[in-house]
Short mmCIF file of N, CA and C in Angstrom, two decimals:
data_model
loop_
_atom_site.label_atom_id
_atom_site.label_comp_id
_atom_site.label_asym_id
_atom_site.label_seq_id
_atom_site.Cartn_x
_atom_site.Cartn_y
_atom_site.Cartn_z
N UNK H 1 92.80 -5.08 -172.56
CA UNK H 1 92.03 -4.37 -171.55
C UNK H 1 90.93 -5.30 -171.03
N UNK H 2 90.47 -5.39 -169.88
CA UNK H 2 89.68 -6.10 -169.21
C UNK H 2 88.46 -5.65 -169.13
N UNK H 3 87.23 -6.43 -169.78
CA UNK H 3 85.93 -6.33 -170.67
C UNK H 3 85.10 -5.80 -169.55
N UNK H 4 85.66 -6.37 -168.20
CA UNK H 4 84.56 -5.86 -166.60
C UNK H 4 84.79 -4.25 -166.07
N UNK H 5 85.71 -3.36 -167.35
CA UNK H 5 86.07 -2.40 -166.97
C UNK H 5 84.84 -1.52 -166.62
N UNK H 6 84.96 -0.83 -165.45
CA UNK H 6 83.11 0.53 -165.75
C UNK H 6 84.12 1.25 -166.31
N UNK H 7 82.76 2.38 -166.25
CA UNK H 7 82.78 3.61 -166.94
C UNK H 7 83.71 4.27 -166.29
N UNK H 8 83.51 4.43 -165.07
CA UNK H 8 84.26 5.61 -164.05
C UNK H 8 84.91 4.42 -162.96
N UNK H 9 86.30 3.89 -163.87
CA UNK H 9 86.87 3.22 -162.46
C UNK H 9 87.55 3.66 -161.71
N UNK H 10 87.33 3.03 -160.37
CA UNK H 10 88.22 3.70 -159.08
C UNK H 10 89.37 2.92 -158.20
N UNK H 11 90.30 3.10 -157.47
CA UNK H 11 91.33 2.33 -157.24
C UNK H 11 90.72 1.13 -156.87
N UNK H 12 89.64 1.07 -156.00
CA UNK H 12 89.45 -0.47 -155.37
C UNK H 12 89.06 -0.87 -156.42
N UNK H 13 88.53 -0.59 -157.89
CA UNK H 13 88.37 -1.90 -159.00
C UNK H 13 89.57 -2.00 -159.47
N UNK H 14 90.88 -1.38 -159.70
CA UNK H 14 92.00 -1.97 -160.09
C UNK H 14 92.93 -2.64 -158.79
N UNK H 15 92.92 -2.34 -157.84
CA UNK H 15 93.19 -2.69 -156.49
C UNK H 15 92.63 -4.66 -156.68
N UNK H 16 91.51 -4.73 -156.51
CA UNK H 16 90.70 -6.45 -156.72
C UNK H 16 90.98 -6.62 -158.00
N UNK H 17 91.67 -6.25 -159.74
CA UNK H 17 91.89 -6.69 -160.50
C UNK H 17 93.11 -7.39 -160.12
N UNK H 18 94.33 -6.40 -159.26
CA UNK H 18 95.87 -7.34 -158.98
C UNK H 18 95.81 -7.89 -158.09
N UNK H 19 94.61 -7.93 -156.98
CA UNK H 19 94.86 -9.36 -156.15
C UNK H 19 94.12 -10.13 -156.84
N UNK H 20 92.88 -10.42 -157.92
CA UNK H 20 92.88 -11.68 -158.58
C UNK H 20 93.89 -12.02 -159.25
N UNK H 21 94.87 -11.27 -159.80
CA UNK H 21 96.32 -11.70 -160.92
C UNK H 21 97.39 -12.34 -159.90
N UNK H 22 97.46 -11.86 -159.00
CA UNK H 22 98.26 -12.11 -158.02
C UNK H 22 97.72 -13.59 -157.61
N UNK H 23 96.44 -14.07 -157.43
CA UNK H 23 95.78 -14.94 -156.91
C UNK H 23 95.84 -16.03 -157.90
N UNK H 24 95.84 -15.42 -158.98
CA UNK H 24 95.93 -16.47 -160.50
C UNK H 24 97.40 -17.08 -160.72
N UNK H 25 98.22 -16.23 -159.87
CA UNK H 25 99.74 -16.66 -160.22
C UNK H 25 100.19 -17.50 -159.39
N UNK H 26 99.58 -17.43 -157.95
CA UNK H 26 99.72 -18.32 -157.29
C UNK H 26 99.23 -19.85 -157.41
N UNK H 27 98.05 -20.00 -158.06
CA UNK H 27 97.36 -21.14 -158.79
C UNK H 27 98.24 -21.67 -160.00
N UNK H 28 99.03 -21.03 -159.94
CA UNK H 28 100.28 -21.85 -160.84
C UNK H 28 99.09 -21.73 -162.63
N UNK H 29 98.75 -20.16 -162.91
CA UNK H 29 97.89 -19.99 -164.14
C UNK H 29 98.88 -19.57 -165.16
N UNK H 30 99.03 -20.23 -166.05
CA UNK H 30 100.31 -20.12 -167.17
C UNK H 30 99.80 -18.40 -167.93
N UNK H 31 98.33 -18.24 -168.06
CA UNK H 31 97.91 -16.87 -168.50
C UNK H 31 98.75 -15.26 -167.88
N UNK H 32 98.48 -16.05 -166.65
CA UNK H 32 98.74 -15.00 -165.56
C UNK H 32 100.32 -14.34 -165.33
N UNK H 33 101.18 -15.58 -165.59
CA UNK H 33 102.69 -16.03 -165.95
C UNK H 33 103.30 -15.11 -166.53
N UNK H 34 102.29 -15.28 -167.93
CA UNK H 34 102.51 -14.61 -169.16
C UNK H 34 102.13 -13.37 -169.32
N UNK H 35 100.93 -13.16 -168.55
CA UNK H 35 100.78 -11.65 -168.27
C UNK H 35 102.03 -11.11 -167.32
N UNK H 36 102.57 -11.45 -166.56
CA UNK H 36 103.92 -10.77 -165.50
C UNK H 36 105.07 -10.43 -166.82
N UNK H 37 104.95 -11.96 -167.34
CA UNK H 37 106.68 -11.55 -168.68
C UNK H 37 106.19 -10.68 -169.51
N UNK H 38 105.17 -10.18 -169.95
CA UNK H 38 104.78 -9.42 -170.86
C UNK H 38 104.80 -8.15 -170.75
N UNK H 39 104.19 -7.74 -169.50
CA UNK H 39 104.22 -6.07 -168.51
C UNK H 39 105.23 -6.00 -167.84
N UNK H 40 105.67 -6.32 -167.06
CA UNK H 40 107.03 -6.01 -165.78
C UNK H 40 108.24 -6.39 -166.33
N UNK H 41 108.77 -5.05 -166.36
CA UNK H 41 110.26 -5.34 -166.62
C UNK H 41 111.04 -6.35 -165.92
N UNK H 42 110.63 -6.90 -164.21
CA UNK H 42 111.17 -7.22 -163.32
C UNK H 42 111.04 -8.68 -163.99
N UNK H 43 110.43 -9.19 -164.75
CA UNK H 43 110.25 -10.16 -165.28
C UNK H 43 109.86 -10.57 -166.84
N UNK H 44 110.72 -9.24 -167.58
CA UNK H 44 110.25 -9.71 -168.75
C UNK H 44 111.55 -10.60 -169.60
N UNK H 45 110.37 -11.03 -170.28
CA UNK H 45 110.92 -12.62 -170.89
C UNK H 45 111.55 -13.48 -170.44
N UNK H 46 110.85 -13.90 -169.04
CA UNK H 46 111.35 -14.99 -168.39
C UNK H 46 110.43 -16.24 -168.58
N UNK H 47 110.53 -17.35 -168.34
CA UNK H 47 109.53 -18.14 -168.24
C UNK H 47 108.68 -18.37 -167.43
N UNK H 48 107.59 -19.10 -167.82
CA UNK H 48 106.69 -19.24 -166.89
C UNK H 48 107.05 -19.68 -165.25
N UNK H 49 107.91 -21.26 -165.46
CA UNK H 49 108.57 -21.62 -164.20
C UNK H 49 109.05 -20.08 -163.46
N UNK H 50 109.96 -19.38 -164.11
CA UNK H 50 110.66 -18.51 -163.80
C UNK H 50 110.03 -17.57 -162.72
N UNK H 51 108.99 -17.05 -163.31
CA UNK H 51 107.84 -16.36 -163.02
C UNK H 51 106.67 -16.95 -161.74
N UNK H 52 106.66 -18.54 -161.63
CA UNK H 52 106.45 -18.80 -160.20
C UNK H 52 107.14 -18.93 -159.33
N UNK H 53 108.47 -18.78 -159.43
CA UNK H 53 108.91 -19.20 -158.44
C UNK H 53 109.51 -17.93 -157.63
N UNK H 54 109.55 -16.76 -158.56
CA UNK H 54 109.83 -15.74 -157.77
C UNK H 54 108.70 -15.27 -156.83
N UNK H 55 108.99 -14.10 -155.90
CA UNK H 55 108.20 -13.70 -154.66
C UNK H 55 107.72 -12.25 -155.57
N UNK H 56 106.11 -12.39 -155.66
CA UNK H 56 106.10 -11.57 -156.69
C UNK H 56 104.42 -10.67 -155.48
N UNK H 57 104.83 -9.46 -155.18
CA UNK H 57 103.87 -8.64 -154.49
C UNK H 57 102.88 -8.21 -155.02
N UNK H 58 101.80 -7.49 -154.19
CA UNK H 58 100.80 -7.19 -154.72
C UNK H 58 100.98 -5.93 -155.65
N UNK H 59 102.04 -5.18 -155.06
CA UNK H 59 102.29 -4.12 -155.96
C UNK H 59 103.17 -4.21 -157.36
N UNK H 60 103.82 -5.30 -157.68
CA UNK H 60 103.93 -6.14 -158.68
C UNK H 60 102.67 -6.42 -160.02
N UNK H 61 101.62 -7.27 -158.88
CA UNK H 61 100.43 -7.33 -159.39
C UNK H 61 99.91 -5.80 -160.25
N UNK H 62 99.77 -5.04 -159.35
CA UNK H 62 99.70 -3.55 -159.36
C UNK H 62 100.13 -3.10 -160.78
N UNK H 63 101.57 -3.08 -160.95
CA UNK H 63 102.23 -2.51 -161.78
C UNK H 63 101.49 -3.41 -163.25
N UNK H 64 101.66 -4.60 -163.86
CA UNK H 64 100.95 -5.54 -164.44
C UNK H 64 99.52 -5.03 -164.53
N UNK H 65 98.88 -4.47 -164.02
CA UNK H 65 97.56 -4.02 -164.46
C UNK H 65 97.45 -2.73 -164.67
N UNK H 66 98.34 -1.77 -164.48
CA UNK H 66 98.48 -0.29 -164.62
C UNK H 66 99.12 -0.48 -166.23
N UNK H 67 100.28 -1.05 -166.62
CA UNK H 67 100.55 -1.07 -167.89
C UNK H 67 99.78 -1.52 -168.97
N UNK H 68 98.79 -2.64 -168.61
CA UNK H 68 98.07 -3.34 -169.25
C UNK H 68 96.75 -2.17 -169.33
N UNK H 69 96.49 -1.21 -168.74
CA UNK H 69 95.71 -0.22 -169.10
C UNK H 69 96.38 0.93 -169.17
N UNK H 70 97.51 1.12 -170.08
CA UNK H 70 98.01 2.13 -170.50
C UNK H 70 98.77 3.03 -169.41
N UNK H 71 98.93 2.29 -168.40
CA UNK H 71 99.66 3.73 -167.65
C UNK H 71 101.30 3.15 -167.84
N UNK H 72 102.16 3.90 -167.66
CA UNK H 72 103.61 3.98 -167.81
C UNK H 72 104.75 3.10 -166.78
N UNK H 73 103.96 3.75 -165.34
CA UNK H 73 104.04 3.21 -164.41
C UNK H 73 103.26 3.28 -163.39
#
């Protein structure tokens, strides 16, 4: 879970959490990589390469930070 969480968050703070992930993946961030194979089925246990080179959306991003704070989907 991400330590900058508030108390009462609202879509635009998880909204700017997946365009920085999104933004991190594009920077070619092996963290960020690993965060996609870890949450998204659409990419789990692929490699890192794997994982840049696909076309990966913001709602991608999206999904990757909704699981990573407990939601399902």
């Amino acid at each position: 879970m991400d330590a900058r969480q508030p108390i009462s968050p609202n879509l635009g703070f998880y909204r700017k959490l997946a365009k920085e992930l999104k933004r991190a993946l594009a920077e070619r961030d092996s963290a960020a990589a690993a965060r996609f194979a870890k949450s998204h089925s659409k990419f789990r246990d692929r490699s890192a390469a794997d994982v840049f080179a696909a076309k990966v959306s913001l709602a991608d991003a999206q999904l990757v930070i909704a699981r990573e704070h407990g939601c399902s989907s």
